[in-house]
Short mmCIF file of C-alpha atoms and ligand atoms in Angstrom, two decimals:
data_model
loop_
_atom_site.label_atom_id
_atom_site.label_comp_id
_atom_site.label_asym_id
_atom_site.label_seq_id
_atom_site.Cartn_x
_atom_site.Cartn_y
_atom_site.Cartn_z
CA UNK A 1189 -12.96 20.49 -121.47
CA UNK A 1190 -13.96 17.81 -122.84
CA UNK A 1191 -12.71 14.29 -122.57
CA UNK A 1192 -11.43 14.29 -119.33
CA UNK A 1193 -9.25 11.49 -119.25
CA UNK A 1194 -7.35 12.99 -122.30
CA UNK A 1195 -4.62 14.68 -119.43
CA UNK A 1196 -3.81 11.07 -118.48
CA UNK A 1197 -0.39 9.74 -120.28
CA UNK A 1198 -2.75 6.41 -120.12
CA UNK A 1199 -5.33 4.21 -118.84
CA UNK A 1200 -4.20 1.13 -117.54
CA UNK A 1201 -5.57 -2.43 -118.42
CA UNK A 1202 -6.61 -4.77 -115.40
CA UNK A 1203 -4.50 -7.05 -117.10
CA UNK A 1204 -1.27 -5.09 -117.01
CA UNK A 1205 -2.27 -4.20 -113.24
CA UNK A 1206 -2.72 -7.82 -112.53
CA UNK A 1207 0.69 -8.47 -114.34
CA UNK A 1208 2.57 -5.95 -112.16
CA UNK A 1209 0.80 -6.89 -108.95
CA UNK A 1210 2.77 -10.70 -109.44
CA UNK A 1211 -0.91 -12.05 -109.74
CA UNK A 1212 -2.06 -15.04 -112.06
CA UNK A 1213 -4.18 -14.57 -115.12
CA UNK A 1214 -6.81 -16.12 -113.15
CA UNK A 1215 -6.68 -13.85 -110.56
CA UNK A 1216 -7.38 -11.55 -112.98
CA UNK A 1217 -10.88 -12.40 -113.37
CA UNK A 1218 -11.54 -11.88 -110.19
CA UNK A 1219 -10.73 -8.47 -109.93
CA UNK A 1220 -14.13 -6.92 -110.92
CA UNK A 1221 -14.83 -4.40 -108.75
CA UNK A 1222 -16.55 -6.99 -106.48
CA UNK A 1223 -14.84 -9.19 -103.97
CA UNK A 1224 -14.95 -13.01 -105.57
CA UNK A 1225 -17.94 -15.09 -104.39
CA UNK A 1226 -15.05 -17.77 -103.81
CA UNK A 1227 -11.45 -17.91 -103.18
CA UNK A 1228 -9.27 -16.81 -105.91
CA UNK A 1229 -7.17 -19.35 -107.48
CA UNK A 1230 -3.89 -19.86 -106.50
CA UNK A 1231 -1.46 -16.82 -107.07
CA UNK A 1232 1.36 -17.98 -110.41
CA UNK A 1233 4.27 -15.43 -109.12
CA UNK A 1234 4.12 -15.34 -105.52
CA UNK A 1235 6.46 -17.86 -103.75
CA UNK A 1236 4.10 -18.47 -100.90
CA UNK A 1237 1.42 -16.77 -99.54
CA UNK A 1238 0.82 -15.69 -95.68
CA UNK A 1239 -0.85 -17.36 -93.35
CA UNK A 1240 -3.55 -16.10 -90.96
CA UNK A 1241 -4.45 -16.88 -87.23
CA UNK A 1242 -7.41 -19.37 -86.86
CA UNK A 1243 -10.72 -16.88 -87.14
CA UNK A 1244 -8.46 -14.09 -88.83
CA UNK A 1245 -10.76 -11.45 -90.87
CA UNK A 1246 -11.09 -8.28 -92.36
CA UNK A 1247 -13.29 -5.84 -90.83
CA UNK A 1248 -14.60 -3.82 -94.05
CA UNK A 1249 -17.21 -1.22 -93.47
CA UNK A 1250 -19.67 -3.60 -95.05
CA UNK A 1251 -18.83 -6.75 -93.78
CA UNK A 1252 -16.15 -9.30 -92.35
CA UNK A 1253 -14.47 -11.18 -94.80
CA UNK A 1254 -11.58 -14.21 -95.03
CA UNK A 1255 -8.16 -11.79 -95.77
CA UNK A 1256 -7.86 -14.52 -98.83
CA UNK A 1257 -11.07 -13.03 -100.25
CA UNK A 1258 -8.87 -9.90 -100.80
CA UNK A 1259 -5.93 -11.47 -102.57
CA UNK A 1260 -6.73 -10.68 -105.97
CA UNK A 1261 -5.71 -7.20 -105.88
CA UNK A 1262 -3.63 -4.36 -104.43
CA UNK A 1263 -4.89 -3.32 -100.64
CA UNK A 1264 -4.13 0.15 -100.02
CA UNK A 1265 -3.38 0.76 -96.25
CA UNK A 1266 -3.88 4.59 -95.93
CA UNK A 1267 -6.21 6.93 -98.32
CA UNK A 1268 -8.83 8.97 -97.85
CA UNK A 1269 -12.27 8.67 -99.37
CA UNK A 1270 -14.33 11.09 -96.97
CA UNK A 1271 -13.00 14.34 -95.42
CA UNK A 1272 -14.78 17.50 -94.75
CA UNK A 1273 -14.38 21.14 -95.71
CA UNK A 1274 -13.95 22.39 -92.19
CA UNK A 1275 -10.73 20.02 -92.04
CA UNK A 1276 -9.22 21.63 -95.07
CA UNK A 1277 -9.62 25.14 -93.48
CA UNK A 1278 -7.81 24.03 -90.23
CA UNK A 1279 -5.25 21.98 -92.06
CA UNK A 1280 -4.35 24.98 -94.72
CA UNK A 1281 -6.32 28.15 -93.54
CA UNK A 1282 -9.63 29.40 -95.68
CA UNK A 1283 -7.60 31.67 -97.81
CA UNK A 1284 -4.63 29.44 -98.89
CA UNK A 1285 -4.63 29.25 -102.57
CA UNK A 1286 -3.64 25.74 -102.06
CA UNK A 1287 -7.41 24.62 -101.61
CA UNK A 1288 -7.90 24.52 -104.67
CA UNK A 1289 -5.90 21.71 -105.30
CA UNK A 1290 -7.61 19.66 -102.86
CA UNK A 1291 -11.46 20.35 -103.04
CA UNK A 1292 -11.59 21.02 -106.45
CA UNK A 1293 -13.02 24.78 -107.66
CA UNK A 1294 -16.01 26.76 -105.56
CA UNK A 1295 -18.20 25.84 -108.18
CA UNK A 1296 -18.41 22.22 -108.27
CA UNK A 1297 -19.21 19.59 -105.28
CA UNK A 1298 -16.45 18.55 -103.02
CA UNK A 1299 -15.61 14.88 -104.30
CA UNK A 1300 -15.60 13.56 -100.99
CA UNK A 1301 -19.30 14.27 -100.18
CA UNK A 1302 -20.33 13.49 -103.33
CA UNK A 1303 -20.84 9.83 -103.78
CA UNK A 1304 -21.44 9.18 -107.20
CA UNK A 1305 -18.48 10.81 -108.41
CA UNK A 1306 -16.65 8.81 -105.70
CA UNK A 1307 -18.28 5.49 -106.56
CA UNK A 1308 -16.70 5.81 -109.99
CA UNK A 1309 -13.61 6.60 -108.94
CA UNK A 1310 -13.62 3.29 -106.90
CA UNK A 1311 -14.96 1.22 -109.77
CA UNK A 1312 -11.44 2.69 -111.90
CA UNK A 1313 -9.71 1.88 -108.93
CA UNK A 1314 -10.77 -1.59 -109.15
CA UNK A 1315 -10.27 -1.84 -112.79
CA UNK A 1316 -6.99 -0.81 -112.66
CA UNK A 1317 -5.74 -3.79 -109.90
CA UNK A 1318 -7.14 -2.13 -106.43
CA UNK A 1319 -8.88 -5.49 -104.25
CA UNK A 1320 -9.82 -2.73 -100.92
CA UNK A 1321 -8.69 0.35 -99.68
CA UNK A 1322 -8.63 1.63 -95.80
CA UNK A 1323 -9.69 5.22 -95.04
CA UNK A 1324 -7.38 6.85 -92.81
CA UNK A 1325 -9.70 9.56 -91.67
CA UNK A 1326 -11.74 9.69 -88.34
CA UNK A 1327 -14.51 12.01 -86.35
CA UNK A 1328 -11.71 15.49 -86.05
CA UNK A 1329 -10.97 15.08 -89.59
CA UNK A 1330 -14.80 15.34 -90.96
CA UNK A 1331 -14.81 11.68 -92.14
CA UNK A 1332 -18.15 10.29 -92.40
CA UNK A 1333 -19.03 6.63 -92.09
CA UNK A 1334 -22.48 6.66 -93.64
CA UNK A 1335 -20.76 8.24 -96.94
CA UNK A 1336 -18.08 5.22 -96.83
CA UNK A 1337 -20.71 2.63 -96.72
CA UNK A 1338 -22.77 4.41 -99.25
CA UNK A 1339 -20.10 4.67 -101.44
CA UNK A 1340 -19.04 1.14 -101.08
CA UNK A 1341 -22.48 -0.11 -101.87
CA UNK A 1342 -22.53 2.03 -105.22
CA UNK A 1343 -18.70 0.52 -105.85
CA UNK A 1344 -18.79 -2.93 -104.88
CA UNK A 1345 -15.19 -1.33 -103.49
CA UNK A 1346 -14.19 -3.20 -100.13
CA UNK A 1347 -13.64 0.16 -97.96
CA UNK A 1348 -12.10 -0.58 -94.09
CA UNK A 1349 -12.72 2.48 -91.90
CA UNK A 1350 -11.07 3.24 -89.24
CA UNK A 1351 -10.95 5.84 -86.02
CA UNK A 1352 -9.20 7.58 -83.73
CA UNK A 1353 -7.27 10.77 -83.36
CA UNK A 1354 -5.19 12.87 -85.74
CA UNK A 1355 -2.33 15.39 -84.71
CA UNK A 1356 -2.49 17.93 -81.52
CA UNK A 1357 -4.68 20.86 -83.51
CA UNK A 1358 -7.43 18.69 -84.31
CA UNK A 1359 -7.78 17.27 -81.29
CA UNK A 1360 -11.12 17.50 -79.36
CA UNK A 1361 -11.63 18.46 -75.67
CA UNK A 1362 -12.95 15.35 -74.67
CA UNK A 1363 -9.35 13.84 -74.84
CA UNK A 1364 -8.15 16.37 -72.22
CA UNK A 1365 -11.40 15.87 -70.04
CA UNK A 1366 -11.26 12.07 -69.93
CA UNK A 1367 -8.71 9.07 -68.54
CA UNK A 1368 -7.00 7.24 -71.22
CA UNK A 1369 -8.92 4.05 -70.18
CA UNK A 1370 -11.87 6.00 -70.51
CA UNK A 1371 -11.18 7.05 -73.94
CA UNK A 1372 -9.41 3.56 -75.08
CA UNK A 1373 -13.39 2.33 -73.76
CA UNK A 1374 -14.98 5.08 -75.79
CA UNK A 1375 -12.59 4.00 -79.26
CA UNK A 1376 -13.59 0.23 -78.47
CA UNK A 1377 -17.24 1.33 -78.58
CA UNK A 1378 -16.86 3.54 -81.39
CA UNK A 1379 -15.29 1.16 -83.58
CA UNK A 1380 -17.54 -1.93 -82.96
CA UNK A 1381 -20.60 0.50 -83.33
CA UNK A 1382 -19.17 1.91 -86.90
CA UNK A 1383 -17.34 -1.54 -87.90
CA UNK A 1384 -13.92 0.45 -87.99
CA UNK A 1385 -11.23 -2.21 -89.60
CA UNK A 1386 -7.89 -0.63 -88.25
CA UNK A 1387 -7.17 2.39 -85.79
CA UNK A 1388 -5.67 5.04 -87.60
CA UNK A 1389 -4.01 7.64 -88.98
CA UNK A 1390 -3.28 8.32 -85.55
CA UNK A 1391 -1.56 11.62 -85.70
CA UNK A 1392 1.53 13.03 -84.11
CA UNK A 1393 3.72 16.15 -84.47
CA UNK A 1394 7.58 16.68 -85.21
CA UNK A 1395 7.71 16.54 -81.44
CA UNK A 1396 5.43 14.33 -80.17
CA UNK A 1397 3.36 16.70 -77.89
CA UNK A 1398 1.49 15.65 -74.37
CA UNK A 1399 -1.79 15.31 -75.88
CA UNK A 1400 -0.76 12.94 -78.75
CA UNK A 1401 1.21 11.10 -75.86
CA UNK A 1402 -2.13 10.48 -74.32
CA UNK A 1403 -4.19 9.79 -77.55
CA UNK A 1404 -1.46 7.51 -78.43
CA UNK A 1405 -1.67 5.39 -75.23
CA UNK A 1406 -5.56 5.15 -75.51
CA UNK A 1407 -5.30 3.88 -79.06
CA UNK A 1408 -2.53 1.23 -77.78
CA UNK A 1409 -5.18 0.51 -75.10
CA UNK A 1410 -7.47 0.35 -77.39
CA UNK A 1411 -6.32 -2.14 -79.29
CA UNK A 1412 -5.57 -4.40 -76.36
CA UNK A 1413 -9.12 -4.38 -76.19
CA UNK A 1414 -10.13 -5.18 -79.70
CA UNK A 1415 -7.26 -6.58 -81.53
CA UNK A 1416 -7.74 -3.91 -84.35
CA UNK A 1417 -4.45 -3.24 -86.09
CA UNK A 1418 -3.37 0.63 -85.67
CA UNK A 1419 -1.50 3.05 -88.50
CA UNK A 1420 0.18 6.12 -87.52
CA UNK A 1421 0.74 9.74 -89.25
CA UNK A 1422 3.80 11.22 -88.69
CA UNK A 1423 5.01 14.67 -89.71
CA UNK A 1424 7.32 12.88 -92.38
CA UNK A 1425 8.88 10.36 -90.34
CA UNK A 1426 9.73 12.13 -87.66
CA UNK A 1427 9.20 10.76 -84.00
CA UNK A 1428 8.78 7.54 -85.93
CA UNK A 1429 10.62 5.14 -83.08
CA UNK A 1430 8.87 6.90 -80.23
CA UNK A 1431 5.60 6.32 -81.94
CA UNK A 1432 6.45 2.78 -81.67
CA UNK A 1433 7.75 2.84 -78.33
CA UNK A 1434 4.74 4.41 -76.63
CA UNK A 1435 2.91 1.29 -78.24
CA UNK A 1436 5.32 -0.96 -77.14
CA UNK A 1437 5.39 -0.14 -73.45
CA UNK A 1438 1.50 -0.87 -73.28
CA UNK A 1439 2.40 -4.72 -74.60
CA UNK A 1440 0.97 -3.86 -78.30
CA UNK A 1441 2.71 -6.26 -80.62
CA UNK A 1442 4.84 -4.39 -82.84
CA UNK A 1443 3.42 -6.64 -86.09
CA UNK A 1444 -0.10 -4.87 -85.28
CA UNK A 1445 1.26 -1.48 -85.90
CA UNK A 1446 2.26 0.28 -89.06
CA UNK A 1447 4.28 3.63 -88.65
CA UNK A 1448 3.07 6.12 -91.40
CA UNK A 1449 4.61 8.41 -93.68
CA UNK A 1450 8.26 7.32 -93.11
CA UNK A 1451 8.79 7.81 -97.33
CA UNK A 1452 9.12 11.57 -96.30
CA UNK A 1453 12.55 10.83 -94.15
CA UNK A 1454 15.51 12.19 -95.74
CA UNK A 1455 17.20 8.95 -95.64
CA UNK A 1456 18.62 7.01 -98.41
CA UNK A 1457 20.29 3.99 -96.62
CA UNK A 1458 16.73 3.65 -94.56
CA UNK A 1459 18.34 3.24 -91.43
CA UNK A 1460 15.40 4.46 -89.61
CA UNK A 1461 12.82 2.45 -92.01
CA UNK A 1462 15.09 -1.09 -91.17
CA UNK A 1463 15.24 -0.63 -87.10
CA UNK A 1464 11.35 -0.32 -86.88
CA UNK A 1465 11.17 -3.42 -89.84
CA UNK A 1466 13.89 -5.05 -87.42
CA UNK A 1467 11.66 -4.36 -84.31
CA UNK A 1468 8.69 -6.09 -86.34
CA UNK A 1469 6.38 -2.98 -86.93
CA UNK A 1470 5.45 -2.16 -90.50
CA UNK A 1471 6.67 0.28 -92.66
CA UNK A 1472 4.42 2.85 -94.65
CA UNK A 1473 5.35 4.46 -97.58
CA UNK A 1474 1.99 6.08 -97.98
CA UNK A 1475 2.57 9.41 -100.14
CA UNK A 1476 3.24 7.39 -103.31
CA UNK A 1477 2.14 7.72 -106.80
CA UNK A 1478 3.33 11.70 -107.16
CA UNK A 1479 5.79 10.72 -109.98
CA UNK A 1480 9.50 10.77 -110.53
CA UNK A 1481 10.26 13.48 -108.83
CA UNK A 1482 8.59 13.46 -105.82
CA UNK A 1483 9.15 9.64 -105.54
CA UNK A 1484 12.19 8.51 -107.07
CA UNK A 1485 13.93 8.79 -103.52
CA UNK A 1486 11.53 6.52 -102.21
CA UNK A 1487 12.59 3.38 -104.13
CA UNK A 1488 16.39 2.72 -102.83
CA UNK A 1489 14.55 2.89 -99.56
CA UNK A 1490 12.60 0.11 -100.27
CA UNK A 1491 15.25 -1.28 -102.16
CA UNK A 1492 17.27 -1.05 -98.62
CA UNK A 1493 14.96 -2.97 -96.80
CA UNK A 1494 14.21 -5.57 -99.36
CA UNK A 1495 17.92 -6.24 -99.15
CA UNK A 1496 18.04 -6.32 -94.96
CA UNK A 1497 15.60 -9.27 -95.42
CA UNK A 1498 12.17 -7.00 -94.57
CA UNK A 1499 10.37 -7.01 -97.60
CA UNK A 1500 7.43 -8.56 -95.53
CA UNK A 1501 7.36 -5.54 -93.77
CA UNK A 1502 6.70 -2.70 -96.13
CA UNK A 1503 3.41 -1.30 -96.98
CA UNK A 1504 2.73 1.05 -100.08
CA UNK A 1505 -0.37 3.44 -100.28
CA UNK A 1506 -1.18 7.14 -101.46
CA UNK A 1507 -2.87 8.90 -98.89
CA UNK A 1508 -4.98 10.43 -101.66
CA UNK A 1509 -6.52 13.71 -100.31
CA UNK A 1510 -6.20 16.02 -103.89
CA UNK A 1511 -9.41 16.63 -105.89
CA UNK A 1512 -6.50 17.50 -108.87
CA UNK A 1513 -5.70 13.77 -108.52
CA UNK A 1514 -8.79 12.03 -109.12
CA UNK A 1515 -9.69 10.63 -112.54
CA UNK A 1516 -12.59 12.80 -113.08
CA UNK A 1517 -10.15 15.73 -113.29
CA UNK A 1518 -7.32 14.12 -115.52
CA UNK A 1519 -5.53 12.84 -112.21
CA UNK A 1520 -4.30 9.16 -112.23
CA UNK A 1521 -7.04 8.12 -109.85
CA UNK A 1522 -7.00 6.09 -106.87
CA UNK A 1523 -4.93 3.26 -107.76
CA UNK A 1524 -1.64 5.44 -108.42
CA UNK A 1525 0.14 3.88 -106.04
CA UNK A 1526 0.35 0.76 -108.38
CA UNK A 1527 -0.31 2.75 -111.57
CA UNK A 1528 2.63 5.22 -111.07
CA UNK A 1529 4.94 3.82 -108.66
CA UNK A 1530 5.19 0.31 -108.78
CA UNK A 1531 6.18 0.42 -112.40
CA UNK A 1532 9.17 2.61 -110.75
CA UNK A 1533 9.98 -0.73 -108.43
CA UNK A 1534 10.00 -2.84 -110.90
CA UNK A 1535 12.46 -0.47 -113.22
CA UNK A 1536 14.99 -1.15 -110.29
CA UNK A 1537 14.62 -4.52 -110.33
CA UNK A 1538 12.20 -5.27 -107.61
CA UNK A 1539 10.79 -8.46 -108.27
CA UNK A 1540 7.07 -9.85 -108.94
CA UNK A 1541 7.04 -11.78 -105.77
CA UNK A 1542 8.28 -8.89 -104.27
CA UNK A 1543 5.91 -6.39 -105.29
CA UNK A 1544 3.40 -9.00 -104.71
CA UNK A 1545 4.57 -9.31 -100.81
CA UNK A 1546 3.96 -5.20 -100.37
CA UNK A 1547 0.65 -4.81 -102.40
CA UNK A 1548 -1.41 -7.83 -101.41
CA UNK A 1549 0.17 -10.25 -98.43
CA UNK A 1550 1.76 -7.69 -96.01
CA UNK A 1551 -1.54 -5.17 -95.95
CA UNK A 1552 -3.51 -8.59 -95.24
CA UNK A 1553 -1.51 -9.70 -92.95
CA UNK A 1554 -1.43 -6.03 -91.27
CA UNK A 1555 -5.38 -5.71 -91.42
CA UNK A 1556 -6.21 -9.07 -90.41
CA UNK A 1557 -7.38 -9.84 -86.74
CA UNK A 1558 -8.93 -12.48 -84.52
CA UNK A 1559 -11.79 -10.29 -82.93
CA UNK A 1560 -12.20 -10.85 -79.20
CA UNK A 1561 -14.52 -13.59 -78.40
ZN1 ZN B 2789 -3.61 10.14 -94.29
#
């Protein structure tokens, strides 16, 4: 098919993206796919920007940057730019017909292993208002740090790499063989060697298994060694509060944790979300951009959180993973949280300042940390 973008409803302009993110026109000029050399001008629509601890940085795969330098667009806290085919074999089974939706047709290279295609996708995301993305993969999902580095260099898009452990079926043997403290030390070492900017996505099943509990404890301890923020994978929101319990029991401050996939809960009043936010943790709505059918019920949950005073705890992202969704294949692309979901929030009456908090300020507050001396 020619005109690959023709199936998209419309292509977003940078100006539209900046308007909907509550960013001023001047900040717009900075969103050119590379972080600006100087701090962007003051925002026009957001009341007060966040403050960061002295010496706080966001650790991207290429460099440590002051958080303000990524404030010219949305920072998406849970996406995937690097997975391998073995991950999909284990997740879906090698014969699953849904494979093609995620990895593309058998005769084309897998987009998460094609740096040229991925760089073009991230350049498009920059034009649509994305300032940085966090990759949620790690060794047991087949994430390649070298690939992320190459893609970031080619596209100019800042990428935060992360690491840790996914769910029990993906756990490597070392998790059983080593003590929590040994695993924590190893995670801290890998984080330093590979420039991780977070631990994530740290996974649990619908009921947390013993091996998952061990992984959560080890990651919590690794956080105490490194100060790196932590984001999690829940089974559509199940065991969310228990995840936070595990980290808190170790002395991890809730404000350094984002509990993930909470948009998957059937909870119109957002009771679980509000309890997690009230404890001070971030609440992740991170599978957004699937359109009104998939996302419609998430809007009132976010509104309930805002009404309860928790706008500063909400994080938005898409958990991008499907070949079908890249722009090259006619999909919405990596900015779909902004281009497809944020307009639904605006339509429902969520203000520009609130959008700005959820898409710019909150992810930067989540990601910014002071490296230990
Ligand atoms: Zn994910």
